[in-house]
Coordinates of C-alpha atoms in Angstrom, one line a residue:
M1 CA 75.6 150.9 58.9
V2 CA 77.9 152.7 61.3
R3 CA 80.6 152.9 58.8
V4 CA 78.4 154.3 56.0
L5 CA 77.2 157.1 58.5
V6 CA 80.9 157.8 59.2
Y7 CA 81.8 158.0 55.5
L8 CA 78.8 160.4 54.9
A9 CA 79.7 162.7 57.9
V10 CA 83.4 162.9 56.5
F11 CA 82.1 163.7 53.0
A12 CA 79.8 166.4 54.6
C13 CA 82.6 167.9 56.4
L14 CA 84.8 168.2 53.2
A15 CA 82.0 169.6 51.2
F16 CA 81.2 172.3 54.1
G17 CA 84.9 173.1 54.1
A18 CA 85.1 173.5 50.3
V19 CA 82.1 175.9 50.4
W20 CA 83.4 177.9 53.3
L21 CA 86.8 178.4 51.3
A22 CA 84.8 179.3 48.2
D23 CA 82.8 181.9 49.7
R24 CA 85.8 183.5 51.3
P25 CA 88.5 184.0 48.5
G26 CA 92.0 185.1 49.2
E27 CA 95.5 184.8 48.3
V28 CA 98.5 183.0 49.8
S29 CA 102.1 184.2 49.0
V30 CA 105.2 182.1 50.0
L31 CA 108.8 183.7 49.7
W32 CA 111.6 181.0 50.0
Q33 CA 115.3 181.1 48.8
G34 CA 114.5 183.9 46.3
Y35 CA 111.4 182.2 45.1
R36 CA 108.0 183.7 45.3
I37 CA 104.8 181.6 45.1
E38 CA 101.5 183.1 45.2
T39 CA 98.3 181.1 44.9
S40 CA 94.6 181.1 46.1
V41 CA 93.6 180.0 49.6
A42 CA 91.8 176.9 48.2
I43 CA 94.6 175.7 46.1
A44 CA 97.2 176.2 49.0
A45 CA 94.8 174.0 51.3
V46 CA 94.8 171.3 48.8
G47 CA 98.7 171.4 48.4
V48 CA 99.0 171.1 52.2
V49 CA 96.8 168.2 52.3
A50 CA 98.6 166.5 49.5
L51 CA 101.8 167.2 51.1
A52 CA 100.7 165.4 54.4
F53 CA 99.7 162.3 52.5
L54 CA 103.1 162.0 50.8
V55 CA 105.0 162.4 54.1
L56 CA 102.8 159.5 55.5
L57 CA 103.3 157.5 52.6
I58 CA 107.1 157.9 52.7
W59 CA 107.2 157.0 56.4
A60 CA 105.1 153.6 55.7
V61 CA 107.5 152.7 53.0
L62 CA 110.5 153.3 55.4
R63 CA 109.0 151.5 58.4
F64 CA 108.1 148.6 56.1
V65 CA 111.7 148.3 54.9
F66 CA 113.3 148.5 58.2
G67 CA 110.8 146.1 59.8
L68 CA 111.1 143.3 57.4
P69 CA 113.7 141.2 59.8
S70 CA 111.4 141.5 62.8
A71 CA 108.4 140.7 60.7
F72 CA 110.0 137.5 59.2
S73 CA 111.0 136.4 62.8
L74 CA 107.5 137.0 64.2
S75 CA 106.1 135.0 61.3
S76 CA 108.3 132.1 62.0
R77 CA 107.5 132.1 65.8
A78 CA 103.8 132.2 65.0
R79 CA 104.1 129.2 62.5
R80 CA 106.0 127.4 65.3
R81 CA 103.4 128.2 68.0
A82 CA 100.6 127.1 65.6
R83 CA 102.5 123.8 65.0
G84 CA 103.1 123.3 68.6
F85 CA 99.5 123.9 69.7
E86 CA 98.4 121.7 66.8
A87 CA 100.8 119.0 68.1
V88 CA 99.3 119.3 71.6
S89 CA 95.7 119.1 70.3
R90 CA 96.6 115.9 68.5
G91 CA 98.4 114.6 71.4
M92 CA 95.5 114.9 73.7
V93 CA 93.3 113.2 71.1
A94 CA 95.8 110.2 71.0
I95 CA 95.8 110.0 74.9
G96 CA 92.1 110.0 74.8
A97 CA 92.1 107.3 72.1
G98 CA 94.8 105.3 74.2
D99 CA 97.4 105.4 71.5
P100 CA 100.8 105.7 73.4
V101 CA 103.0 105.8 70.1
A102 CA 101.2 108.6 68.4
A103 CA 100.9 110.5 71.9
G104 CA 104.7 110.2 72.3
R105 CA 105.2 111.4 68.8
Y106 CA 103.1 114.6 69.3
T107 CA 104.8 115.1 72.7
G108 CA 108.1 115.5 71.0
E109 CA 106.8 118.0 68.4
A110 CA 105.1 120.1 71.1
R111 CA 108.3 120.0 73.3
R112 CA 110.3 121.1 70.3
F113 CA 107.9 124.1 69.1
V114 CA 106.3 125.2 72.4
P115 CA 108.5 123.8 75.3
N116 CA 107.4 126.5 77.8
E117 CA 103.7 126.1 77.4
P118 CA 101.8 124.6 80.5
L119 CA 99.9 122.3 78.1
T120 CA 103.1 120.9 76.8
L121 CA 104.0 119.8 80.3
L122 CA 100.4 118.3 80.8
L123 CA 100.8 116.2 77.5
E124 CA 104.2 115.1 78.6
A125 CA 102.9 114.0 82.0
Q126 CA 99.8 112.1 80.6
T127 CA 101.8 110.5 77.8
A128 CA 104.1 109.2 80.6
Q129 CA 101.2 107.7 82.6
L130 CA 99.6 106.2 79.4
S131 CA 103.1 104.6 78.8
G132 CA 103.5 103.5 82.4
D133 CA 106.5 105.6 83.0
R134 CA 105.7 106.8 86.6
G135 CA 109.0 108.5 87.0
Q136 CA 108.8 110.8 83.9
A137 CA 105.2 111.5 84.8
E138 CA 106.3 112.7 88.3
A139 CA 109.1 114.8 86.8
A140 CA 106.5 116.5 84.6
F141 CA 104.1 117.2 87.5
K142 CA 107.2 118.5 89.6
A143 CA 108.1 120.8 86.8
M144 CA 104.6 122.2 86.9
L145 CA 105.2 123.5 90.6
D146 CA 107.6 126.1 89.3
K147 CA 105.0 128.1 87.5
P148 CA 102.0 129.7 89.4
E149 CA 99.7 128.7 86.7
T150 CA 100.4 125.0 86.7
R151 CA 101.1 124.8 90.4
V152 CA 97.7 123.3 91.5
L153 CA 97.7 121.0 88.5
G154 CA 101.1 119.6 89.5
L155 CA 99.9 119.0 92.9
R156 CA 97.0 117.2 91.8
G157 CA 99.2 115.0 89.5
L158 CA 101.7 114.1 92.4
F159 CA 98.8 113.4 94.6
V160 CA 97.4 110.8 92.1
E161 CA 101.0 109.4 91.6
A162 CA 101.5 109.1 95.2
K163 CA 98.1 107.2 95.8
R164 CA 99.1 104.9 93.0
R165 CA 102.4 103.8 94.6
G166 CA 100.5 103.5 98.2
D167 CA 102.3 106.4 99.7
M168 CA 99.3 107.9 101.7
T169 CA 101.6 110.3 103.7
A170 CA 102.8 112.0 100.7
A171 CA 99.4 112.1 99.0
R172 CA 97.9 113.6 102.1
A173 CA 100.6 116.3 102.1
F174 CA 99.8 117.1 98.6
A175 CA 96.1 117.5 99.2
D176 CA 96.8 119.7 102.3
D177 CA 99.1 121.9 100.2
A178 CA 96.4 122.1 97.4
V179 CA 93.7 123.1 100.0
R180 CA 95.8 125.8 101.3
R181 CA 96.7 127.3 97.9
S182 CA 93.1 126.9 96.4
P183 CA 90.5 126.2 99.2
S184 CA 87.8 125.6 96.7
L185 CA 89.3 122.5 95.0
A186 CA 86.8 119.7 95.2
W187 CA 89.1 116.9 94.8
A188 CA 91.5 118.1 97.6
N189 CA 88.6 118.5 100.1
D190 CA 87.2 115.1 99.3
A191 CA 90.5 113.7 99.6
L192 CA 91.2 115.3 103.0
L193 CA 87.8 114.0 104.2
D194 CA 88.6 110.4 103.1
F195 CA 91.9 110.6 104.9
H196 CA 90.2 111.9 108.1
T197 CA 87.5 109.2 108.1
N198 CA 89.9 106.3 107.3
A199 CA 92.2 107.5 110.2
G200 CA 89.2 107.7 112.6
D201 CA 89.7 111.4 113.2
W202 CA 85.9 112.3 113.4
Q203 CA 86.4 115.9 114.6
A204 CA 88.6 116.7 111.6
A205 CA 86.3 115.0 109.3
R206 CA 83.4 117.2 110.4
T207 CA 85.4 120.3 109.8
A208 CA 86.1 119.1 106.3
V209 CA 82.4 118.4 105.8
E210 CA 81.6 121.9 107.1
R211 CA 84.1 123.4 104.8
R212 CA 82.7 121.5 101.8
A213 CA 79.2 122.8 102.7
A214 CA 80.4 126.3 103.0
L215 CA 82.0 126.2 99.6
R216 CA 78.9 124.5 98.1
L217 CA 80.9 121.5 97.2
A218 CA 78.0 119.4 98.5
D219 CA 74.3 120.2 98.9
K220 CA 72.8 120.7 102.5
A221 CA 71.0 117.3 102.7
E222 CA 74.1 115.5 102.0
A223 CA 76.2 117.7 104.4
R224 CA 73.6 117.0 107.2
R225 CA 73.7 113.3 106.6
Q226 CA 77.4 113.2 106.5
R227 CA 77.6 115.1 109.9
A228 CA 75.1 112.9 111.4
V229 CA 77.0 109.8 110.5
L230 CA 80.3 111.3 111.9
L231 CA 78.5 112.2 115.0
A232 CA 77.4 108.6 115.3
A233 CA 80.8 107.4 114.8
E234 CA 82.1 109.6 117.4
A235 CA 79.4 108.6 120.0
L236 CA 80.1 104.9 119.3
Q237 CA 83.9 105.4 119.8
A238 CA 83.3 107.4 123.0
R239 CA 80.5 105.4 124.6
D240 CA 82.8 103.5 127.2
S241 CA 85.4 106.2 127.8
E242 CA 83.1 109.4 127.9
P243 CA 79.3 108.4 128.1
E244 CA 78.2 112.2 128.4
K245 CA 80.0 113.1 125.2
A246 CA 78.8 110.1 123.5
L247 CA 75.1 110.8 124.4
A248 CA 75.2 114.4 123.4
A249 CA 76.8 113.3 120.0
A250 CA 74.2 110.5 119.5
L251 CA 71.4 113.0 120.2
E252 CA 72.6 115.5 117.8
A253 CA 73.0 112.9 115.2
V254 CA 69.5 111.8 115.6
K255 CA 68.4 115.4 115.3
L256 CA 70.4 115.9 112.0
A257 CA 69.2 112.6 110.6
P258 CA 66.1 110.8 112.4
S259 CA 66.4 107.6 110.1
L260 CA 70.0 106.9 111.1
T261 CA 69.4 103.6 113.0
P262 CA 72.8 103.3 114.7
A263 CA 72.5 106.8 116.5
A264 CA 69.0 106.3 117.5
A265 CA 69.5 102.8 119.1
L266 CA 72.5 104.0 121.0
A267 CA 70.8 107.2 122.2
G268 CA 67.9 105.1 123.2
R269 CA 70.0 102.5 125.2
M270 CA 71.9 105.3 127.0
L271 CA 68.9 107.3 127.9
A272 CA 67.4 104.0 129.4
E273 CA 70.7 103.3 131.1
R274 CA 70.4 106.9 132.9
G275 CA 66.8 106.1 133.8
D276 CA 65.1 108.4 131.4
V277 CA 62.8 105.6 130.1
R278 CA 60.1 107.8 128.7
K279 CA 62.4 110.0 126.6
A280 CA 64.1 106.8 125.3
S281 CA 60.8 105.4 124.4
K282 CA 59.8 108.4 122.6
L283 CA 63.1 108.7 120.7
L284 CA 62.9 104.9 119.7
E285 CA 59.3 105.2 118.5
A286 CA 60.2 108.2 116.4
A287 CA 63.1 106.1 114.9
W288 CA 60.9 103.1 114.4
K289 CA 58.4 105.4 112.4
E290 CA 61.2 106.4 110.0
A291 CA 63.0 103.1 109.6
P292 CA 62.1 99.9 111.5
H293 CA 65.2 97.9 112.4
P294 CA 65.8 95.0 114.9
D295 CA 68.2 97.1 116.9
I296 CA 65.7 99.6 117.5
A297 CA 63.2 97.0 118.6
A298 CA 65.6 95.3 120.8
A299 CA 66.6 98.7 122.6
Y300 CA 62.8 99.6 123.0
L301 CA 62.0 96.2 124.6
D302 CA 65.1 96.4 126.9
A303 CA 64.2 100.2 127.7
R304 CA 62.9 99.3 131.3
P305 CA 65.1 96.6 133.1
G306 CA 63.3 94.2 135.2
D307 CA 60.2 93.9 132.9
S308 CA 58.5 90.6 132.8
A309 CA 58.0 88.7 129.5
L310 CA 54.4 89.9 129.2
D311 CA 55.5 93.5 129.9
R312 CA 58.0 93.1 127.0
L313 CA 55.0 91.6 125.0
N314 CA 53.0 94.6 125.7
R315 CA 55.8 97.0 124.6
A316 CA 56.3 94.9 121.3
T317 CA 52.7 95.3 120.7
T318 CA 52.7 99.1 121.0
L319 CA 55.8 99.2 118.8
S320 CA 54.1 97.2 116.0
K321 CA 51.1 99.3 115.9
L322 CA 53.4 102.1 114.7
R323 CA 54.3 100.1 111.5
P324 CA 51.8 97.2 111.5
A325 CA 52.5 96.2 107.9
D326 CA 56.1 96.1 108.2
P327 CA 57.9 92.5 108.6
E328 CA 60.1 93.8 111.4
S329 CA 57.1 94.6 113.5
V330 CA 55.9 91.0 112.9
L331 CA 59.1 89.5 113.8
A332 CA 59.6 91.6 116.9
L333 CA 56.0 90.8 118.1
A334 CA 56.4 87.0 117.4
G335 CA 59.9 86.9 119.5
A336 CA 58.3 88.7 122.3
A337 CA 55.3 86.4 122.3
I338 CA 57.5 83.3 122.3
Q339 CA 59.5 84.7 125.1
A340 CA 56.1 85.3 126.9
R341 CA 54.9 81.8 126.0
E342 CA 51.9 83.2 124.1
F343 CA 52.5 80.5 121.4
P344 CA 49.0 80.8 119.6
K345 CA 49.7 84.7 119.3
A346 CA 53.1 83.9 117.9
R347 CA 51.6 81.6 115.2
E348 CA 49.0 83.8 114.3
N349 CA 51.4 86.8 113.9
L350 CA 53.9 84.8 111.8
K351 CA 51.0 83.1 109.5
P352 CA 50.9 86.2 107.2
L353 CA 54.6 86.7 107.1
L354 CA 55.1 83.0 106.1
A355 CA 52.5 83.4 103.3
G356 CA 54.9 84.8 100.9
G357 CA 58.0 82.5 101.8
A358 CA 59.7 82.4 105.0
S359 CA 62.9 84.2 105.4
V360 CA 66.0 83.0 107.4
R361 CA 64.7 84.9 110.7
A362 CA 61.2 83.8 110.3
C363 CA 62.4 80.1 110.1
L364 CA 64.5 80.4 113.1
L365 CA 61.5 81.9 115.1
M366 CA 59.4 78.9 113.9
A367 CA 62.0 76.5 115.2
E368 CA 62.1 78.3 118.5
L369 CA 58.4 78.4 118.7
E370 CA 58.3 74.4 117.9
E371 CA 60.9 73.7 120.6
A372 CA 59.3 75.9 123.2
E373 CA 55.7 74.7 122.7
H374 CA 56.1 71.1 121.9
G375 CA 59.8 70.2 122.2
A376 CA 59.5 68.5 118.8
D377 CA 63.1 67.9 117.6
G378 CA 61.8 66.9 114.2
R379 CA 60.0 70.3 113.6
V380 CA 62.9 72.1 115.0
R381 CA 65.3 70.4 112.5
E382 CA 62.9 70.8 109.7
W383 CA 62.7 74.6 110.3
L384 CA 66.5 74.9 110.7
A385 CA 66.8 72.9 107.3
R386 CA 64.4 75.5 105.7
A387 CA 66.4 78.3 107.3
T388 CA 69.5 77.3 105.2
R389 CA 67.7 77.7 102.0
A390 CA 65.3 80.4 102.8
P391 CA 65.6 84.0 101.2
R392 CA 68.0 86.2 103.3
D393 CA 66.9 89.0 105.6
A394 CA 67.9 92.6 105.3
A395 CA 71.5 93.3 106.5
W396 CA 74.0 96.3 106.3
V397 CA 75.4 96.1 102.8
A398 CA 78.3 98.4 101.4
D399 CA 80.3 97.9 98.3
G400 CA 79.6 94.2 98.1
L401 CA 80.4 93.5 101.7
V402 CA 77.5 92.1 103.9
S403 CA 77.8 93.1 107.7
D404 CA 75.9 92.3 110.8
H405 CA 76.6 95.7 112.3
W406 CA 76.8 99.1 111.0
M407 CA 80.1 101.0 110.4
P408 CA 80.6 104.6 109.4
V409 CA 83.1 104.0 106.6
S410 CA 83.3 101.3 104.1
P411 CA 86.3 99.0 104.7
I412 CA 86.4 98.2 100.9
T413 CA 86.6 101.8 99.5
G414 CA 86.8 104.0 102.6
R415 CA 83.6 105.8 101.5
L416 CA 81.8 107.6 104.2
D417 CA 78.2 106.4 104.9
A418 CA 78.3 103.5 102.5
F419 CA 76.4 101.1 104.5
V420 CA 72.6 100.8 103.7
W421 CA 70.1 98.4 105.3
T422 CA 68.8 96.3 102.6
V423 CA 68.4 92.6 101.4
P424 CA 71.6 91.5 100.0
P425 CA 71.7 90.7 96.4
A426 CA 71.6 87.1 95.3
T427 CA 74.7 85.3 94.0
L428 CA 75.0 85.8 90.1
G429 CA 73.9 82.7 88.3
S430 CA 72.1 81.1 91.1
R431 CA 68.5 79.7 90.6
T432 CA 65.7 81.1 92.3
Q433 CA 64.7 78.6 95.1
A434 CA 61.2 77.5 95.3
I435 CA 59.0 78.9 98.0
D436 CA 58.2 76.3 100.7
D437 CA 54.6 75.9 101.6
V438 CA 55.0 76.4 105.3
L439 CA 51.4 77.5 106.4
F440 CA 50.2 74.0 107.2
D441 CA 53.0 73.8 109.7
L442 CA 51.2 76.6 111.8
D443 CA 48.2 74.4 112.3
D444 CA 48.6 71.9 115.1
S445 CA 45.5 69.9 114.1
T446 CA 47.3 68.3 111.1
K447 CA 46.6 64.7 111.1
L448 CA 49.1 61.9 110.2
I449 CA 48.7 59.9 107.2
E450 CA 46.9 56.6 107.8
I451 CA 47.1 53.3 105.8
K452 CA 43.8 52.2 104.7
P453 CA 43.0 48.5 103.7
E454 CA 41.9 49.6 100.3
S455 CA 45.6 50.6 99.5
V456 CA 46.9 47.2 100.5
T457 CA 47.5 44.4 97.8
T458 CA 48.6 40.8 98.4
I459 CA 51.7 39.6 96.5
E460 CA 52.4 36.1 96.5
P461 CA 56.1 35.0 95.8
A462 CA 56.9 32.3 93.1
A463 CA 58.9 29.3 93.8
V464 CA 62.7 29.5 94.3
A465 CA 65.0 27.9 91.8
A466 CA 66.1 24.7 93.6
P467 CA 66.1 20.9 93.2
P468 CA 62.5 19.4 93.3
A469 CA 61.1 20.2 96.6
P470 CA 59.4 17.4 98.6
K471 CA 55.7 17.4 98.9
E472 CA 54.2 20.5 100.8
E473 CA 51.4 20.6 103.1
P474 CA 48.6 23.3 102.5
K475 CA 49.6 26.4 104.4
P476 CA 47.2 28.6 106.5
E477 CA 45.7 31.7 104.6
P478 CA 47.7 34.8 104.9
T479 CA 46.5 37.8 106.8
V480 CA 46.6 41.3 105.6
T481 CA 48.7 43.6 107.8
A482 CA 50.0 47.1 107.5
A483 CA 53.7 46.2 107.9
P484 CA 56.4 48.4 106.3
A485 CA 57.8 47.1 103.1
V486 CA 60.6 44.4 103.8
Q487 CA 63.4 44.4 101.2
P488 CA 64.6 40.8 100.6
K489 CA 68.3 40.0 101.4
E490 CA 69.0 38.6 98.2
E491 CA 68.7 40.2 94.7
L492 CA 65.4 40.1 93.0
K493 CA 65.8 38.8 89.5
P494 CA 63.0 38.7 86.8
A495 CA 61.6 35.5 85.5
S496 CA 62.6 34.2 82.0
E497 CA 58.9 35.0 80.7
P498 CA 57.2 38.4 80.9
L499 CA 55.1 38.7 83.8
P500 CA 51.7 40.4 84.2
P501 CA 52.0 43.7 86.1
V502 CA 50.9 44.1 89.7
Q503 CA 47.4 45.5 89.8
M504 CA 46.2 47.9 92.5
A505 CA 43.1 46.9 94.1
A506 CA 40.3 49.5 94.4
E507 CA 38.5 47.4 96.9
P508 CA 39.4 45.3 100.0
V509 CA 41.3 42.2 98.7
K510 CA 40.1 38.9 100.0
P511 CA 42.8 36.4 101.1
V512 CA 44.0 34.1 98.6
D513 CA 44.7 30.4 99.1
A514 CA 48.4 29.7 98.8
K515 CA 48.7 26.8 96.7
P516 CA 52.0 25.1 96.1
V517 CA 53.9 26.0 92.9
E518 CA 55.8 23.7 90.9
S519 CA 59.4 24.7 91.0
K520 CA 61.2 24.8 87.8
P521 CA 64.9 25.2 87.4
V522 CA 66.0 28.6 86.2
E523 CA 69.3 29.5 84.7
T524 CA 71.1 32.1 86.6
K525 CA 74.3 34.0 86.0
S526 CA 75.6 33.3 89.6
A527 CA 77.9 30.3 90.1
A528 CA 76.5 29.8 93.6
P529 CA 75.2 26.4 94.3
A530 CA 71.5 26.0 94.8
R531 CA 70.2 25.7 98.2
E532 CA 67.4 23.2 99.3
S533 CA 65.0 25.2 101.0
A534 CA 61.1 25.3 101.3
P535 CA 59.5 28.2 99.4
P536 CA 59.0 31.1 101.8
K537 CA 55.7 32.1 103.1
P538 CA 53.6 34.9 101.1
V539 CA 54.8 38.3 102.0
I540 CA 52.3 41.2 102.1
F541 CA 53.6 44.5 100.8
P542 CA 51.7 47.7 101.6
V543 CA 51.2 49.7 98.5
S544 CA 50.0 53.4 98.7
H545 CA 48.2 54.8 95.8
A546 CA 45.5 57.2 94.6
P547 CA 42.0 55.9 94.5
D548 CA 41.7 56.8 90.8
D549 CA 45.2 55.3 89.7
P550 CA 44.4 53.0 86.9
G551 CA 47.8 51.1 87.4
P552 CA 51.0 51.2 85.2
D553 CA 50.7 51.9 81.5
D554 CA 47.1 53.0 81.8
E555 CA 45.6 49.5 81.3
P556 CA 42.2 48.6 82.2
P557 CA 41.4 47.4 85.6
Q558 CA 41.7 43.6 86.1
E559 CA 41.1 41.0 88.8
P560 CA 43.9 40.7 91.2
K561 CA 46.5 38.2 90.0
K562 CA 49.5 36.6 91.6
S563 CA 52.8 38.4 91.4
G564 CA 55.3 37.2 88.8
F565 CA 58.2 38.0 91.0
R566 CA 60.3 35.0 92.4
L567 CA 62.3 35.3 95.4
F568 CA 65.9 33.6 95.0
G569 CA 67.2 32.6 98.3

């Protein structure tokens, strides 16, 4: 639209000029080299314009003719540049696809057509990395240091290569140089923070954290948490050598992150050691509301030296009221009750915790309770055995490492604030263990199992395979006793004929007269000679069964019969 308006304006000006000349006629006379030319003003104007266009045309033709060599050269350079960038593009795609052969081919093309381009150096370095040629990769990155636009890129490449070969000193030097040249580099600031934390230089690490927060490389909440962790680490390190500095650092860490358990526990213990029990108690109670932890409970119970067991129990009760539904409150209160020998209270507090399956600490507390109250070694061993297969309690976990104490840096990856208080994950492929029903162990009135006469059956032995026995005299009637089952010394072997099954008596069994049984020779596989002996006396085996048990194979109840087992002496 603008172009149309421009054309209309030009035509309007030309028309205005033509009209203006037509309204003002005149003559133009030119005398040159004896020639005289006379014409009107309008024709003279048209001639001047045509002469100007002719001069411009001649100038364009001359310029084109004399500029052909440079034009051909420029076109050739453009084609080479285009081919070079196309090779760089395809090389990057090959590197992304993981094809070192194609990447090397395109790298050669890019080096031939555009050797001085920064992207060519980057393609060469990444191709060398993909092929495993570390020396060529480092050479390419060092070549980038000579150009201002690729200097930072070269520093990062050299930093990565130094870390790969384990040269942390060189890697730290490259990161320092990168931060000095470009302070807003996220990777360089993160690397320096990791170097400072792994070296235990907490002050330098805090400076790095503050620089990252100022450059908005980390949000405010993350920066506050990292500062608190570093202050807690500094307090733990300086606790014995500089207690005042350690206490100030711990208090500042608690102010920045109230849920940081190690800082709260350390600050509470140090305040209690200085005699400021009230301030220590308030600090620990606030930390307990944020995140209950055994270390906080221990520091709270030990806040006042010289307390009796009942005083510690009262403090545990106060602490448990802050988070009554938390398992840590139950465990802390139960442990204090056991120490105060308030065994019923300990059982009552542990009962809801055991309803869903006892954890390791709960089982150990129950073992301690049984030993302190009854001295029952059997119950203690039972609870200790349950502790070996009980679900694990929460612990400090970081990068797959389970630790009993907190550390500011993960020893696996060197990551800051990696430890989390949580239940360790179960082993892959392990089956879920059944939850023990442990509630009945909390009841002291559990009765022992008694053997009733209804559950005892008389079993008479058959004759022993032996030579004809002498005439036997009648034997006295057997009496029913609740003796444990006695295993015969010799092997029990079935008779040659099928024998009726042993029936469980549902009513008290009357004694049966023991009549002599004719002994018959029985073939045995053993080559041992038969011994002459009198048939053994009837043996009574106690058999426990349910009152509604119909017996084996669901047969209808029958009258008690003699057993078909034969004892071989």
